[in-house]
């Protein structure tokens, strides 16, 4: 990453106006190595002007994980589906169909997540099914299994970027948050392994009300700056393991403070402009989450289903999502992290129910454009 003021997928394909030599080189590299991806990205601006989504697909392929993090947003997905073992879930053949439909829609970026992707036994087949020539592919990871050999292998099979969780420079604090001894040591190893393998790398960190203005957070940003990597901030959300935990939520003032940090550090949130476009909240218009069971959600933290991929085309589901005013119009905040009106009126309707909750139970007639 550079000090370009863009969002988490900027590091190889940014179209903002202030690109340094490194970013230009990465964009040129993308044009050479993945021309199909490059061509789709160059059409983003016109798609947005037509009111279409340019969604990153955050693909929750499997919920298997070797960690039990304090804030886990999908903890109830793991529990709620325990009794539904026979429900249809993604196979490699389904992934190929997802890739086909997303490519036809002009979408260019897919994030493999879970769970922990590096414990998936069929990760190689999964990446091949997505088709690295058609998509810029990122993998989330806690870094536990990401050593030098693994990083080089992932690069060789078409993975472009690692989004690595790091929640403190203090080993004890990170290990406690991730509920895993030695997880900090493994994460640090994964940073060097990713960079040495030529993978693009960003650090992902969870920021609460209590952490946002702390010296510890600044120290993490300084560390990342020294490594030459960006930091993606995930604001704390009152969902998953933190369902109903409103004490951790940031305020508008906190978010404005974060925007100030963006001028000094290579730190960004999902609200940071990318591709020269300020889209505000990116739910649906710039990201959707697809569950293991085919449900398409507005983002990883708004646990309502807009439709199911196994029952109707992806383009129809995303188009439906764009008709909901919170997702189809510009919203200059994080709905599920800061907007108390949205949380109180809509998010609480998803509490204490099997997830994800149908959109018809969360939004009413007045919520549509």
mmCIF file of C-alpha atoms in Angstrom:
data_model
loop_
_atom_site.group_PDB
_atom_site.id
_atom_site.type_symbol
_atom_site.label_atom_id
_atom_site.label_comp_id
_atom_site.label_asym_id
_atom_site.label_seq_id
_atom_site.Cartn_x
_atom_site.Cartn_y
_atom_site.Cartn_z
ATOM 1 C CA UNK A 1 0.000 0.000 0.000
ATOM 2 C CA UNK A 2 0.982 3.604 -0.397
ATOM 3 C CA UNK A 3 -0.211 6.679 1.437
ATOM 4 C CA UNK A 4 -3.050 6.913 -1.086
ATOM 5 C CA UNK A 5 -6.251 7.909 0.703
ATOM 6 C CA UNK A 6 -8.415 5.047 -0.512
ATOM 7 C CA UNK A 7 -10.214 1.993 0.774
ATOM 8 C CA UNK A 8 -9.111 -1.574 1.350
ATOM 9 C CA UNK A 9 -8.987 -2.757 -2.253
ATOM 10 C CA UNK A 10 -6.992 0.222 -3.482
ATOM 11 C CA UNK A 11 -3.554 -1.322 -3.316
ATOM 12 C CA UNK A 12 -3.495 -2.783 -6.799
ATOM 13 C CA UNK A 13 -6.243 -1.205 -8.798
ATOM 14 C CA UNK A 14 -6.884 2.276 -7.510
ATOM 15 C CA UNK A 15 -8.322 4.872 -9.868
ATOM 16 C CA UNK A 16 -7.987 7.868 -7.603
ATOM 17 C CA UNK A 17 -6.245 10.967 -8.823
ATOM 18 C CA UNK A 18 -3.202 10.966 -6.534
ATOM 19 C CA UNK A 19 -1.209 7.835 -7.292
ATOM 20 C CA UNK A 20 2.435 7.586 -6.378
ATOM 21 C CA UNK A 21 4.957 5.622 -8.416
ATOM 22 C CA UNK A 22 4.332 2.442 -6.426
ATOM 23 C CA UNK A 23 0.569 2.552 -7.001
ATOM 24 C CA UNK A 24 1.005 3.245 -10.691
ATOM 25 C CA UNK A 25 3.341 0.278 -10.927
ATOM 26 C CA UNK A 26 0.778 -1.953 -9.210
ATOM 27 C CA UNK A 27 -1.993 -0.793 -11.525
ATOM 28 C CA UNK A 28 0.235 -1.422 -14.523
ATOM 29 C CA UNK A 29 1.016 -4.854 -13.108
ATOM 30 C CA UNK A 30 -2.695 -5.619 -12.792
ATOM 31 C CA UNK A 31 -3.213 -4.553 -16.404
ATOM 32 C CA UNK A 32 -0.455 -6.937 -17.505
ATOM 33 C CA UNK A 33 -1.275 -9.898 -15.275
ATOM 34 C CA UNK A 34 -5.061 -9.667 -15.005
ATOM 35 C CA UNK A 35 -6.348 -7.667 -17.976
ATOM 36 C CA UNK A 36 -9.913 -8.921 -17.533
ATOM 37 C CA UNK A 37 -9.981 -7.599 -13.977
ATOM 38 C CA UNK A 38 -8.414 -4.318 -15.036
ATOM 39 C CA UNK A 39 -10.977 -3.807 -17.804
ATOM 40 C CA UNK A 40 -13.876 -4.335 -15.393
ATOM 41 C CA UNK A 41 -12.437 -1.899 -12.863
ATOM 42 C CA UNK A 42 -12.040 0.775 -15.533
ATOM 43 C CA UNK A 43 -15.819 0.603 -16.054
ATOM 44 C CA UNK A 44 -16.718 1.163 -12.400
ATOM 45 C CA UNK A 45 -17.353 4.877 -12.743
ATOM 46 C CA UNK A 46 -19.924 4.454 -15.510
ATOM 47 C CA UNK A 47 -21.611 1.613 -13.598
ATOM 48 C CA UNK A 48 -21.996 3.817 -10.534
ATOM 49 C CA UNK A 49 -23.421 6.631 -12.660
ATOM 50 C CA UNK A 50 -26.045 4.167 -13.941
ATOM 51 C CA UNK A 51 -26.986 3.317 -10.359
ATOM 52 C CA UNK A 52 -25.446 -0.147 -10.483
ATOM 53 C CA UNK A 53 -23.537 -1.915 -7.748
ATOM 54 C CA UNK A 54 -19.783 -2.474 -8.001
ATOM 55 C CA UNK A 55 -19.852 -4.846 -5.065
ATOM 56 C CA UNK A 56 -16.920 -6.669 -3.612
ATOM 57 C CA UNK A 57 -18.187 -10.186 -2.847
ATOM 58 C CA UNK A 58 -17.336 -11.002 0.753
ATOM 59 C CA UNK A 59 -17.694 -14.765 0.449
ATOM 60 C CA UNK A 60 -18.243 -16.688 3.681
ATOM 61 C CA UNK A 61 -17.449 -20.022 2.097
ATOM 62 C CA UNK A 62 -17.190 -21.986 5.345
ATOM 63 C CA UNK A 63 -17.502 -21.109 9.034
ATOM 64 C CA UNK A 64 -14.812 -23.516 10.221
ATOM 65 C CA UNK A 65 -12.299 -21.602 12.348
ATOM 66 C CA UNK A 66 -9.412 -22.306 14.707
ATOM 67 C CA UNK A 67 -10.076 -19.161 16.783
ATOM 68 C CA UNK A 68 -12.950 -17.971 19.014
ATOM 69 C CA UNK A 69 -12.414 -14.205 18.898
ATOM 70 C CA UNK A 70 -14.259 -11.995 21.380
ATOM 71 C CA UNK A 71 -16.014 -9.927 18.712
ATOM 72 C CA UNK A 72 -16.790 -12.714 16.203
ATOM 73 C CA UNK A 73 -19.583 -11.459 13.938
ATOM 74 C CA UNK A 74 -20.579 -14.880 12.619
ATOM 75 C CA UNK A 75 -20.698 -16.761 15.930
ATOM 76 C CA UNK A 76 -24.475 -17.144 15.746
ATOM 77 C CA UNK A 77 -24.310 -18.372 12.142
ATOM 78 C CA UNK A 78 -22.200 -21.254 13.401
ATOM 79 C CA UNK A 79 -24.671 -22.032 16.178
ATOM 80 C CA UNK A 80 -27.932 -21.377 14.333
ATOM 81 C CA UNK A 81 -27.055 -23.791 11.532
ATOM 82 C CA UNK A 82 -26.046 -26.670 13.797
ATOM 83 C CA UNK A 83 -29.495 -28.244 13.528
ATOM 84 C CA UNK A 84 -29.727 -27.648 9.785
ATOM 85 C CA UNK A 85 -26.929 -29.874 8.508
ATOM 86 C CA UNK A 86 -28.943 -30.906 5.448
ATOM 87 C CA UNK A 87 -29.465 -27.341 4.222
ATOM 88 C CA UNK A 88 -27.808 -26.668 0.889
ATOM 89 C CA UNK A 89 -24.388 -25.034 1.080
ATOM 90 C CA UNK A 90 -21.751 -23.997 -1.443
ATOM 91 C CA UNK A 91 -19.895 -26.665 -3.396
ATOM 92 C CA UNK A 92 -17.049 -26.011 -5.819
ATOM 93 C CA UNK A 93 -19.532 -26.314 -8.687
ATOM 94 C CA UNK A 94 -21.667 -23.600 -7.056
ATOM 95 C CA UNK A 95 -18.600 -21.375 -6.697
ATOM 96 C CA UNK A 96 -17.980 -21.658 -10.441
ATOM 97 C CA UNK A 97 -21.543 -20.511 -11.079
ATOM 98 C CA UNK A 98 -21.105 -17.625 -8.634
ATOM 99 C CA UNK A 99 -17.936 -16.607 -10.466
ATOM 100 C CA UNK A 100 -19.751 -16.748 -13.803
ATOM 101 C CA UNK A 101 -22.660 -14.604 -12.650
ATOM 102 C CA UNK A 102 -20.446 -12.060 -10.876
ATOM 103 C CA UNK A 103 -18.189 -11.759 -13.912
ATOM 104 C CA UNK A 104 -21.178 -11.163 -16.181
ATOM 105 C CA UNK A 105 -22.223 -8.357 -13.804
ATOM 106 C CA UNK A 106 -18.816 -6.716 -14.197
ATOM 107 C CA UNK A 107 -17.771 -7.374 -10.608
ATOM 108 C CA UNK A 108 -14.044 -7.712 -10.113
ATOM 109 C CA UNK A 109 -13.113 -8.378 -6.473
ATOM 110 C CA UNK A 110 -13.875 -11.335 -4.209
ATOM 111 C CA UNK A 111 -12.801 -11.781 -0.594
ATOM 112 C CA UNK A 112 -12.567 -15.315 0.747
ATOM 113 C CA UNK A 113 -13.537 -15.390 4.393
ATOM 114 C CA UNK A 114 -15.221 -17.643 6.921
ATOM 115 C CA UNK A 115 -14.288 -18.819 9.408
ATOM 116 C CA UNK A 116 -10.600 -19.025 8.727
ATOM 117 C CA UNK A 117 -9.838 -19.685 5.040
ATOM 118 C CA UNK A 118 -6.399 -21.159 5.672
ATOM 119 C CA UNK A 119 -7.958 -24.164 7.423
ATOM 120 C CA UNK A 120 -10.236 -24.954 4.468
ATOM 121 C CA UNK A 121 -9.064 -28.296 3.006
ATOM 122 C CA UNK A 122 -10.243 -27.281 -0.488
ATOM 123 C CA UNK A 123 -8.828 -23.741 -0.541
ATOM 124 C CA UNK A 124 -6.791 -24.414 -3.692
ATOM 125 C CA UNK A 125 -9.865 -25.721 -5.508
ATOM 126 C CA UNK A 126 -11.880 -22.765 -4.227
ATOM 127 C CA UNK A 127 -9.430 -20.228 -5.657
ATOM 128 C CA UNK A 128 -9.341 -22.087 -8.971
ATOM 129 C CA UNK A 129 -13.159 -22.142 -9.114
ATOM 130 C CA UNK A 130 -13.345 -18.381 -8.521
ATOM 131 C CA UNK A 131 -10.908 -17.983 -11.443
ATOM 132 C CA UNK A 132 -7.983 -15.654 -10.644
ATOM 133 C CA UNK A 133 -7.938 -14.319 -14.209
ATOM 134 C CA UNK A 134 -11.428 -12.897 -13.747
ATOM 135 C CA UNK A 135 -11.155 -11.625 -10.175
ATOM 136 C CA UNK A 136 -8.852 -9.816 -7.824
ATOM 137 C CA UNK A 137 -8.848 -12.278 -4.912
ATOM 138 C CA UNK A 138 -8.242 -11.434 -1.263
ATOM 139 C CA UNK A 139 -8.211 -13.799 1.686
ATOM 140 C CA UNK A 140 -8.934 -12.843 5.264
ATOM 141 C CA UNK A 141 -6.792 -14.653 7.805
ATOM 142 C CA UNK A 142 -5.775 -14.654 11.445
ATOM 143 C CA UNK A 143 -2.288 -15.623 10.275
ATOM 144 C CA UNK A 144 -1.940 -18.795 12.327
ATOM 145 C CA UNK A 145 -1.108 -20.989 9.319
ATOM 146 C CA UNK A 146 0.507 -18.331 7.152
ATOM 147 C CA UNK A 147 4.215 -19.124 7.034
ATOM 148 C CA UNK A 148 6.690 -18.473 4.211
ATOM 149 C CA UNK A 149 5.877 -21.689 2.351
ATOM 150 C CA UNK A 150 2.121 -21.145 2.544
ATOM 151 C CA UNK A 151 2.381 -17.518 1.415
ATOM 152 C CA UNK A 152 4.442 -18.415 -1.648
ATOM 153 C CA UNK A 153 1.992 -21.181 -2.520
ATOM 154 C CA UNK A 154 -1.021 -18.865 -2.244
ATOM 155 C CA UNK A 155 0.683 -16.343 -4.492
ATOM 156 C CA UNK A 156 1.461 -19.061 -7.040
ATOM 157 C CA UNK A 157 -2.170 -20.189 -7.357
ATOM 158 C CA UNK A 158 -3.585 -16.709 -7.954
ATOM 159 C CA UNK A 159 -4.287 -15.119 -4.592
ATOM 160 C CA UNK A 160 -3.574 -11.394 -4.758
ATOM 161 C CA UNK A 161 -3.919 -10.029 -1.256
ATOM 162 C CA UNK A 162 -3.928 -10.981 2.413
ATOM 163 C CA UNK A 163 -6.076 -9.112 4.922
ATOM 164 C CA UNK A 164 -4.466 -10.037 8.224
ATOM 165 C CA UNK A 165 -6.034 -9.468 11.640
ATOM 166 C CA UNK A 166 -3.835 -7.638 14.149
ATOM 167 C CA UNK A 167 -5.476 -6.030 17.155
ATOM 168 C CA UNK A 168 -2.533 -4.853 19.221
ATOM 169 C CA UNK A 169 1.250 -4.700 19.230
ATOM 170 C CA UNK A 170 1.008 -6.141 22.726
ATOM 171 C CA UNK A 171 1.198 -9.949 22.430
ATOM 172 C CA UNK A 172 -0.894 -10.470 25.559
ATOM 173 C CA UNK A 173 -3.628 -8.048 24.473
ATOM 174 C CA UNK A 174 -3.856 -9.487 20.953
ATOM 175 C CA UNK A 175 -3.824 -13.068 22.249
ATOM 176 C CA UNK A 176 -6.542 -12.236 24.769
ATOM 177 C CA UNK A 177 -8.759 -10.565 22.143
ATOM 178 C CA UNK A 178 -8.288 -13.472 19.757
ATOM 179 C CA UNK A 179 -8.509 -16.040 22.587
ATOM 180 C CA UNK A 180 -5.502 -17.906 21.240
ATOM 181 C CA UNK A 181 -2.060 -18.222 22.815
ATOM 182 C CA UNK A 182 0.820 -17.336 20.471
ATOM 183 C CA UNK A 183 -1.582 -15.824 17.910
ATOM 184 C CA UNK A 184 0.359 -12.545 18.004
ATOM 185 C CA UNK A 185 3.633 -14.303 17.240
ATOM 186 C CA UNK A 186 2.012 -16.127 14.328
ATOM 187 C CA UNK A 187 0.475 -12.895 13.000
ATOM 188 C CA UNK A 188 3.857 -11.172 13.034
ATOM 189 C CA UNK A 189 5.356 -14.095 11.154
ATOM 190 C CA UNK A 190 2.527 -13.878 8.620
ATOM 191 C CA UNK A 191 3.274 -10.197 7.914
ATOM 192 C CA UNK A 192 6.836 -10.928 6.824
ATOM 193 C CA UNK A 193 5.816 -14.104 4.980
ATOM 194 C CA UNK A 194 3.205 -12.225 2.929
ATOM 195 C CA UNK A 195 5.542 -9.395 2.011
ATOM 196 C CA UNK A 196 8.407 -11.738 1.125
ATOM 197 C CA UNK A 197 6.065 -13.763 -1.137
ATOM 198 C CA UNK A 198 4.990 -10.662 -3.057
ATOM 199 C CA UNK A 199 1.407 -10.738 -1.787
ATOM 200 C CA UNK A 200 -0.307 -7.420 -1.264
ATOM 201 C CA UNK A 201 -1.003 -7.026 2.433
ATOM 202 C CA UNK A 202 -3.218 -4.941 4.666
ATOM 203 C CA UNK A 203 -3.685 -5.250 8.405
ATOM 204 C CA UNK A 204 -7.244 -5.411 9.671
ATOM 205 C CA UNK A 205 -7.916 -4.172 13.185
ATOM 206 C CA UNK A 206 -11.061 -3.785 15.304
ATOM 207 C CA UNK A 207 -11.571 -0.321 16.792
ATOM 208 C CA UNK A 208 -13.942 0.285 19.684
ATOM 209 C CA UNK A 209 -15.017 3.520 21.389
ATOM 210 C CA UNK A 210 -12.423 2.762 24.045
ATOM 211 C CA UNK A 211 -9.582 2.217 21.566
ATOM 212 C CA UNK A 212 -10.071 4.775 18.820
ATOM 213 C CA UNK A 213 -8.162 7.638 20.507
ATOM 214 C CA UNK A 214 -5.659 5.516 22.393
ATOM 215 C CA UNK A 215 -1.865 5.719 22.240
ATOM 216 C CA UNK A 216 -1.837 1.977 21.571
ATOM 217 C CA UNK A 217 -3.791 2.439 18.344
ATOM 218 C CA UNK A 218 -1.358 5.127 17.159
ATOM 219 C CA UNK A 219 1.532 2.779 17.923
ATOM 220 C CA UNK A 220 -0.069 0.152 15.677
ATOM 221 C CA UNK A 221 -0.400 2.700 12.868
ATOM 222 C CA UNK A 222 3.244 3.690 13.284
ATOM 223 C CA UNK A 223 4.257 0.032 13.126
ATOM 224 C CA UNK A 224 2.280 -0.488 9.902
ATOM 225 C CA UNK A 225 3.771 2.677 8.428
ATOM 226 C CA UNK A 226 7.243 1.298 9.121
ATOM 227 C CA UNK A 227 6.323 -1.938 7.363
ATOM 228 C CA UNK A 228 4.896 -0.069 4.395
ATOM 229 C CA UNK A 229 1.422 -1.616 4.725
ATOM 230 C CA UNK A 230 -2.020 -0.135 5.204
ATOM 231 C CA UNK A 231 -4.417 -0.614 8.105
ATOM 232 C CA UNK A 232 -8.098 -1.284 7.523
ATOM 233 C CA UNK A 233 -10.225 -0.271 10.500
ATOM 234 C CA UNK A 234 -13.294 -2.305 11.323
ATOM 235 C CA UNK A 235 -15.494 -0.312 13.673
ATOM 236 C CA UNK A 236 -17.010 -2.380 16.474
ATOM 237 C CA UNK A 237 -20.551 -3.574 15.708
ATOM 238 C CA UNK A 238 -23.319 -4.729 18.124
ATOM 239 C CA UNK A 239 -23.767 -8.061 16.324
ATOM 240 C CA UNK A 240 -22.528 -11.622 16.617
ATOM 241 C CA UNK A 241 -20.670 -12.181 19.882
ATOM 242 C CA UNK A 242 -21.165 -8.463 20.633
ATOM 243 C CA UNK A 243 -24.905 -8.490 19.968
ATOM 244 C CA UNK A 244 -26.464 -5.733 22.058
ATOM 245 C CA UNK A 245 -23.093 -4.366 23.202
ATOM 246 C CA UNK A 246 -23.591 -0.657 22.547
ATOM 247 C CA UNK A 247 -20.781 0.471 24.850
ATOM 248 C CA UNK A 248 -18.142 -0.331 22.195
ATOM 249 C CA UNK A 249 -19.725 1.775 19.437
ATOM 250 C CA UNK A 250 -17.951 4.829 18.054
ATOM 251 C CA UNK A 251 -19.552 8.245 17.574
ATOM 252 C CA UNK A 252 -19.548 10.662 14.644
ATOM 253 C CA UNK A 253 -16.827 12.627 16.435
ATOM 254 C CA UNK A 254 -14.727 9.467 16.677
ATOM 255 C CA UNK A 255 -15.198 8.862 12.966
ATOM 256 C CA UNK A 256 -14.145 12.438 12.213
ATOM 257 C CA UNK A 257 -11.031 11.856 14.331
ATOM 258 C CA UNK A 258 -10.336 8.773 12.203
ATOM 259 C CA UNK A 259 -10.606 10.854 9.029
ATOM 260 C CA UNK A 260 -7.903 13.082 10.502
ATOM 261 C CA UNK A 261 -5.647 10.079 11.014
ATOM 262 C CA UNK A 262 -6.111 9.166 7.352
ATOM 263 C CA UNK A 263 -4.185 12.306 6.423
ATOM 264 C CA UNK A 264 -1.119 11.154 8.369
ATOM 265 C CA UNK A 265 -1.231 7.377 8.123
ATOM 266 C CA UNK A 266 -2.203 4.791 5.532
ATOM 267 C CA UNK A 267 -5.307 3.918 7.525
ATOM 268 C CA UNK A 268 -8.802 3.652 6.098
ATOM 269 C CA UNK A 269 -12.314 2.438 6.797
ATOM 270 C CA UNK A 270 -15.030 1.251 4.453
ATOM 271 C CA UNK A 271 -16.175 4.880 4.273
ATOM 272 C CA UNK A 272 -12.886 6.100 2.809
ATOM 273 C CA UNK A 273 -13.290 7.140 -0.848
ATOM 274 C CA UNK A 274 -11.903 4.711 -3.419
ATOM 275 C CA UNK A 275 -11.484 4.815 -7.195
ATOM 276 C CA UNK A 276 -11.960 8.569 -6.903
ATOM 277 C CA UNK A 277 -15.542 7.990 -5.702
ATOM 278 C CA UNK A 278 -17.045 8.793 -2.324
ATOM 279 C CA UNK A 279 -19.806 6.201 -1.965
ATOM 280 C CA UNK A 280 -20.321 6.590 1.790
ATOM 281 C CA UNK A 281 -21.619 3.407 3.399
ATOM 282 C CA UNK A 282 -20.715 0.681 0.924
ATOM 283 C CA UNK A 283 -23.417 -1.841 1.888
ATOM 284 C CA UNK A 284 -24.776 -3.360 -1.366
ATOM 285 C CA UNK A 285 -23.469 -0.573 -3.622
ATOM 286 C CA UNK A 286 -19.837 -1.570 -2.944
ATOM 287 C CA UNK A 287 -20.033 -4.801 -0.939
ATOM 288 C CA UNK A 288 -22.318 -7.722 -0.275
ATOM 289 C CA UNK A 289 -21.731 -10.742 1.929
ATOM 290 C CA UNK A 290 -22.655 -14.200 0.724
ATOM 291 C CA UNK A 291 -23.098 -16.850 3.390
ATOM 292 C CA UNK A 292 -22.117 -20.492 3.204
ATOM 293 C CA UNK A 293 -25.809 -21.230 2.666
ATOM 294 C CA UNK A 294 -26.282 -18.828 -0.256
ATOM 295 C CA UNK A 295 -27.936 -15.913 1.522
ATOM 296 C CA UNK A 296 -26.850 -12.485 0.249
ATOM 297 C CA UNK A 297 -26.522 -9.852 2.987
ATOM 298 C CA UNK A 298 -25.915 -6.078 2.605
ATOM 299 C CA UNK A 299 -22.588 -6.364 4.463
ATOM 300 C CA UNK A 300 -20.901 -8.755 6.905
ATOM 301 C CA UNK A 301 -22.627 -7.096 9.873
ATOM 302 C CA UNK A 302 -26.184 -6.380 8.712
ATOM 303 C CA UNK A 303 -27.584 -9.855 9.157
ATOM 304 C CA UNK A 304 -30.606 -9.695 6.897
ATOM 305 C CA UNK A 305 -30.901 -11.693 3.688
ATOM 306 C CA UNK A 306 -31.839 -9.893 0.479
ATOM 307 C CA UNK A 307 -32.356 -13.228 -1.289
ATOM 308 C CA UNK A 308 -30.677 -16.584 -1.781
ATOM 309 C CA UNK A 309 -28.196 -17.313 -4.571
ATOM 310 C CA UNK A 310 -29.465 -20.880 -4.904
ATOM 311 C CA UNK A 311 -32.976 -19.628 -5.626
ATOM 312 C CA UNK A 312 -32.504 -16.599 -7.908
ATOM 313 C CA UNK A 313 -29.775 -14.813 -9.894
ATOM 314 C CA UNK A 314 -27.219 -12.715 -8.029
ATOM 315 C CA UNK A 315 -27.985 -9.671 -10.184
ATOM 316 C CA UNK A 316 -31.641 -9.733 -9.150
ATOM 317 C CA UNK A 317 -30.769 -9.975 -5.464
ATOM 318 C CA UNK A 318 -28.292 -7.097 -5.598
ATOM 319 C CA UNK A 319 -30.719 -4.985 -7.640
ATOM 320 C CA UNK A 320 -33.336 -5.565 -4.920
ATOM 321 C CA UNK A 321 -30.871 -4.431 -2.292
ATOM 322 C CA UNK A 322 -30.225 -1.221 -4.213
ATOM 323 C CA UNK A 323 -33.933 -0.340 -3.916
ATOM 324 C CA UNK A 324 -33.644 -0.106 -0.115
ATOM 325 C CA UNK A 325 -32.868 3.536 0.657
ATOM 326 C CA UNK A 326 -30.084 2.813 3.148
ATOM 327 C CA UNK A 327 -28.142 0.935 0.490
ATOM 328 C CA UNK A 328 -29.164 2.573 -2.783
ATOM 329 C CA UNK A 329 -28.603 6.153 -1.596
ATOM 330 C CA UNK A 330 -25.514 7.873 -0.213
ATOM 331 C CA UNK A 331 -25.194 7.458 3.566
ATOM 332 C CA UNK A 332 -22.246 9.192 5.189
ATOM 333 C CA UNK A 333 -21.846 6.959 8.220
ATOM 334 C CA UNK A 334 -21.606 3.307 9.188
ATOM 335 C CA UNK A 335 -25.195 2.243 9.676
ATOM 336 C CA UNK A 336 -24.443 -0.720 11.907
ATOM 337 C CA UNK A 337 -21.560 0.836 13.900
ATOM 338 C CA UNK A 338 -22.651 4.433 14.538
ATOM 339 C CA UNK A 339 -26.209 5.143 13.380
ATOM 340 C CA UNK A 340 -28.263 4.540 16.523
ATOM 341 C CA UNK A 341 -31.529 5.198 14.698
ATOM 342 C CA UNK A 342 -30.779 2.440 12.185
ATOM 343 C CA UNK A 343 -29.619 0.108 14.951
ATOM 344 C CA UNK A 344 -32.661 0.748 17.138
ATOM 345 C CA UNK A 345 -35.178 0.553 14.304
ATOM 346 C CA UNK A 346 -33.697 -2.223 12.178
ATOM 347 C CA UNK A 347 -30.708 -4.054 13.678
ATOM 348 C CA UNK A 348 -32.547 -5.043 16.836
ATOM 349 C CA UNK A 349 -35.107 -6.859 14.657
ATOM 350 C CA UNK A 350 -32.327 -9.319 13.863
ATOM 351 C CA UNK A 351 -31.579 -10.107 17.505
ATOM 352 C CA UNK A 352 -32.577 -13.459 18.992
ATOM 353 C CA UNK A 353 -33.676 -14.882 15.638
ATOM 354 C CA UNK A 354 -32.195 -17.468 13.266
ATOM 355 C CA UNK A 355 -29.784 -15.665 10.965
ATOM 356 C CA UNK A 356 -29.919 -14.123 8.503
ATOM 357 C CA UNK A 357 -33.391 -12.633 8.956
ATOM 358 C CA UNK A 358 -35.447 -12.083 5.741
ATOM 359 C CA UNK A 359 -35.347 -8.449 4.612
ATOM 360 C CA UNK A 360 -39.162 -8.315 4.697
ATOM 361 C CA UNK A 361 -38.971 -8.696 8.487
ATOM 362 C CA UNK A 362 -36.439 -5.897 8.860
ATOM 363 C CA UNK A 363 -37.528 -3.223 6.370
ATOM 364 C CA UNK A 364 -40.965 -1.798 5.672
ATOM 365 C CA UNK A 365 -42.530 0.053 2.767
ATOM 366 C CA UNK A 366 -41.103 3.420 3.890
ATOM 367 C CA UNK A 367 -37.569 1.996 3.692
ATOM 368 C CA UNK A 368 -37.631 1.520 -0.073
ATOM 369 C CA UNK A 369 -36.696 4.083 -2.721
#
